[in-house]
Phi, psi and omega in degrees: 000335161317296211257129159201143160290119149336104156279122171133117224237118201235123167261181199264119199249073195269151151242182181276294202321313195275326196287324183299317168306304189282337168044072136327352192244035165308306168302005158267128195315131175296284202297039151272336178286168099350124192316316214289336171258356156267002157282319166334297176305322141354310218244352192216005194277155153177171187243142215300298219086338180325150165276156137279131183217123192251121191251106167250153178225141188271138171250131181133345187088105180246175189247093190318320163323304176288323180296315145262107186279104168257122199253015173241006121320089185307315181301322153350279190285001169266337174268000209227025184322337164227345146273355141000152185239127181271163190312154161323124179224154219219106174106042193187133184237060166220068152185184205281159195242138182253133200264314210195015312302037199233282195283140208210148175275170157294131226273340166322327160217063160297021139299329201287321190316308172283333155319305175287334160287334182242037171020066175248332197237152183200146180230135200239084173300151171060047202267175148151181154263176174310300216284123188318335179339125163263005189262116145312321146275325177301309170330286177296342156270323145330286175312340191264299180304335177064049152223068160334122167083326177286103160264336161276019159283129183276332230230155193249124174316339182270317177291315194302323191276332151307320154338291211305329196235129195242147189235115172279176211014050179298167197273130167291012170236028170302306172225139202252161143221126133007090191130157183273006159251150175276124184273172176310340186256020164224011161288151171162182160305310151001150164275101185235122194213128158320095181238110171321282184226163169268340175320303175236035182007062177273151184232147170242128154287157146310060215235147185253156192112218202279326197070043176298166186268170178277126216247181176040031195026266180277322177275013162303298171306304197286330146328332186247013207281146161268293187331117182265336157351283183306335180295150173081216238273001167254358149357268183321286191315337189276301187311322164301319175254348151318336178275030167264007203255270165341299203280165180275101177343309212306324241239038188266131171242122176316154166304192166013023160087043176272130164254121166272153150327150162294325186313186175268002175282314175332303168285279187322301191297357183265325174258015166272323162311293185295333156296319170294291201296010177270001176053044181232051185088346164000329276268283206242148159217156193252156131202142187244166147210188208220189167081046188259357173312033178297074198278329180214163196020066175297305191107166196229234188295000158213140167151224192295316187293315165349276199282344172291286193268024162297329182274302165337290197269017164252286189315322191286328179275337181275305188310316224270324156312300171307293178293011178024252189268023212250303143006291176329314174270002180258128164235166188216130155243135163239160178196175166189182182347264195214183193229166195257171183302125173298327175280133149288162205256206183277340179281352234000059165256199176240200190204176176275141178265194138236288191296147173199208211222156163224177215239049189279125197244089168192177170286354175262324174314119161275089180282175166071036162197163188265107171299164177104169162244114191274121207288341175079137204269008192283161175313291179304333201284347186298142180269127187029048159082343189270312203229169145305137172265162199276134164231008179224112167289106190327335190291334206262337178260344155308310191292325201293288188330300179338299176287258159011271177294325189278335184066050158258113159287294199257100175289004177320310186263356178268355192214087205270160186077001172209136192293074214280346187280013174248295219264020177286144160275122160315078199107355181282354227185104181308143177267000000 
C-alpha cells in the first residue's frame, strides 16, 4: 500500500553554481581528493543553517496504547487482560517506564527515556486524524494528503510545504524520501526524489511509470541535467561530487559511540543522519516502516509489538545520538494510520482504532512532557463504544512544527480546509 510513483515527470534541475555554493561534496573524506579539489572544497564548503524536518510513519496502525501506557487508567487493565503493559515497578524492566506518574513508555523503548527526561522528546497522546475510516489505505492516504476524507487530492502536505518557499537553483535533495518510491505525502510540483539505498546510491525521480531507478548515480543525474551551466566549464566540480557516489557508505562511522540497528528502519535512520551531515540542501525527509497490523498475539512486554518498538526506539535514539549537537536543527515526527481497539480481541491482538499517540523528537521540542487532552478509557468515554477517542487533530501538531521551526506561517495550502493558525498546538516547539 506503501510503495507508488510519483506522477508527472519533472526533471531534475541543479547548476554549478549551487554544487559550489552548497559544497556538496562534505561526505568526502578530504584526503580521498585530489588536491586541486580539496582546494575547491576549501574554498566553497559551507553550512546551509537550514531547519530539517524528518517524518516517520508506522504503516499499519500502531497501537498507541500499548506504546504510550496509561497505567494509572484503571479501564486500561480491564480492557486489556493479557497484553496489557503492568503499572511502573522499581527494579523491573518487564513494566511500563514511568513518564509523568499517568503515562509510562513501553518498556521496549526505554532508549527514548533520557530523551525525554532532558526535553529532547515530547508525546502527543490522543492523537490522529478525523475521519472515521478503518481502510489502512484511505487512512494513509489521508494522512499523506493532510486532507482527512478528501480522496481527490494528488499532491502530499510534505510537497505543498516545499511548495511555499520555492528556491532557485534548489538541491535536487531538497526533499527526500527513504526507498524505492516516492510516497504520497511527498508528490507534487515540488522537486522530490527517492533513494532506495545510499550504499549504492541510485536515485528514483519523480518519473511515472515502473519507477526504475537512475542507474550510475550523479552521472545520470548530470545526464539528465537541462542546466547546461553545468556541462563543460562544471566538469571538475561534477566529478568531485560524483565521488559520493564511488566512495563506499559502509565505511560511514556514527558519532558519539550511536549503534543504529541492523533492520531496515535502522539503516534508513543511519543514512538520513549521513545526508544531513553532507550539508547538500537536505530539508524534509520521509522514511516509514511496517508490520504495526497487529490483529493476533500482538503480545503485552514480549512479543510482536515488542520487537517492532525495540528497533523504533533503538533507531530513534541512535540518530538522535549520531547527531549530536545537529540536532538543534532537527525535528522528527512519527505518526500512523490510525491507533487499534482499546479492548482486546480473542486473538490476543488489537483491531483497527482510532485515536493514537505521536512522537516529536528534537533540539527545538519542548519535551519531557505527554501533550493533549486525554479522553479517558470508560465504556461512554470510546470513540463508537471502541477505540480512544480523538482529541488532537495531526494537522494541528504538524502545523506547529511547520510553523515554529520551519517557519511557515501561513498554512492554507498545505493544509487546505483547516484552520491551521486557530488549531496549531501550542508550546510544543521552543520560539
Amino acid at each position: 500500500m506503501s510503495d507508488r510513483c510519483c506522477e508527472g515527470v519533472r526533471p531534475l534541475k541543479f547548476s554549478r553554481r549551487y554544487f559550489l555554493k552548497q559544497g556538496g561534496i562534505a561526505m568526502v573524506g578530504m584526503s580521498a581528493m585530489p588536491a586541486f579539489l580539496q582546494r575547491a572544497v576549501a574554498a566553497s564548503l559551507v553550512t546551509t543553517g537550514k531547519k530539517q524536518f524528518v517524518v516517520l510513519f508506522q504503516r499499519g496502525a500502531a497501537d498507541g496504547l500499548n506504546i504510550v501506557v496509561p497505567f494509572a487508567e484503571p479501564n486500561y487493565y480491564r480492557l486489556r487482560p493479557t497484553i496489557a503493559i503492568p503499572q511502573p515497578r522499581r527494579g523491573t524492566a518487564d513494566a511500563a517506564i514511568d513518564l509523568d506518574g499517568f503515562f509510562g513508555l513501553h518498556p521496549s523503548l526505554a532508549p527514548l527515556e533520557p530523551l525525554f527526561h532532558t526535553n529532547q522528546l515530547a508525546i502527543v497522546h490522543a492523537a490522529g486524524s478525523p475521519d472515521p475510516t478503518r481502510s489502512h489505505f484511505d487512512a494513509q492516504d489521508f494522512m499523506e494528503s493532510g486532507t482527512p476524507g478528501v480522496k481527490a487530492t494528488e499532491d502530499g502536505w510534505l510537497n505543498r510545504a516545499v511548495q511555499i518557499e520555492p528556491e532557485e537553483d534548489a538541491s535536487p535533495f531538497r526533499a527526500v524520501a527513504m526507498g524505492p518510491n516516492l510516497p504520497h505525502m511527498l508528490h507534487g510540483s515540488a522537486s522530490a526524489i527517492a533513494l532506495p539505498d545510499l550504499k549504492q546510491f541510485k536515485v528514483m525521480p519523480q518519473t511515472a511509470g515502473s519507477g526504475a531507478a537512475v542507474e550510475g548515480g550523479f552521472e545520470a543525474m548530470y545526464a539528465q541535467t537541462v542546466d547546461h551551466a553545468l556541462r563543460g566549464t562544471g566538469t571538475e566540480t561534477f566529478e568531485a561530487i560524483d565521488m559520493l557516489r564511488k566512495v563506499d557508505p559502509s565505511k560511514y562511522a556514527p558519532e558519539n559511540g550511536a549503534q543504529y540497528p541492523t533492520s531496515r528502519l535502522g539503516q534508513n535512520l543511519q543514512q538520513i543522519g549521513q545526508l544531513l551531515k553532507a550539508n547538500i540542501g537536505v530539508e524534509v525527509l520521509f522514511v516509514d516502516c511496517g508490520g504495526w497490523d497487529n490483529h493476533v498475539n500482538e503480545g503485552g512486554v514480549q512479543g510482536q509489538l515488542s520487537n517492532l518498538l525495540k528497533d523504533l526506539g533503538q533507531g530513534l535514539a541512535a540518530f538522535h545520538q549520531d547527531m549530536g549537537d545537529r540536532m538543534r536543527d532537527v525535528v522528527v515526527v512519527t505518526m500512523s494510520e490510525f491507533g487499534r481497539t482499546a479492548k482486546e480481541n480473542g486473538n490476543r491482538g488489537t483491531d483497527h482504532g482510532h485515536a493514537n499517540c505521536m512522537f516529536v523528537m528534537g533540539g527545538p521540542v519542548k519535551g519531557g512532557r505527554v501533550y493533549g487532552n486525554w479522553p479517558g478509557l470508560a465504556d461512554h468515554q470510546l470513540n463508537e463504544g471502541r477505540d480512544l477517542a480523538l482529541t488532537t487533530d495531526f494537522r494541528s501538531v504538524l502545523s506547529e512544527v511547520l510553523a515554529k521551526h520551519i517557519g511557515l506561517i501561513d498554512l492554507k495550502t498545505v493544509f487546505p480546509g483547516f484552520d491551521s493558525g486557530a488549531r496549531r498546538f501550542p508550546g510544543l516547539i521552543r520560539t
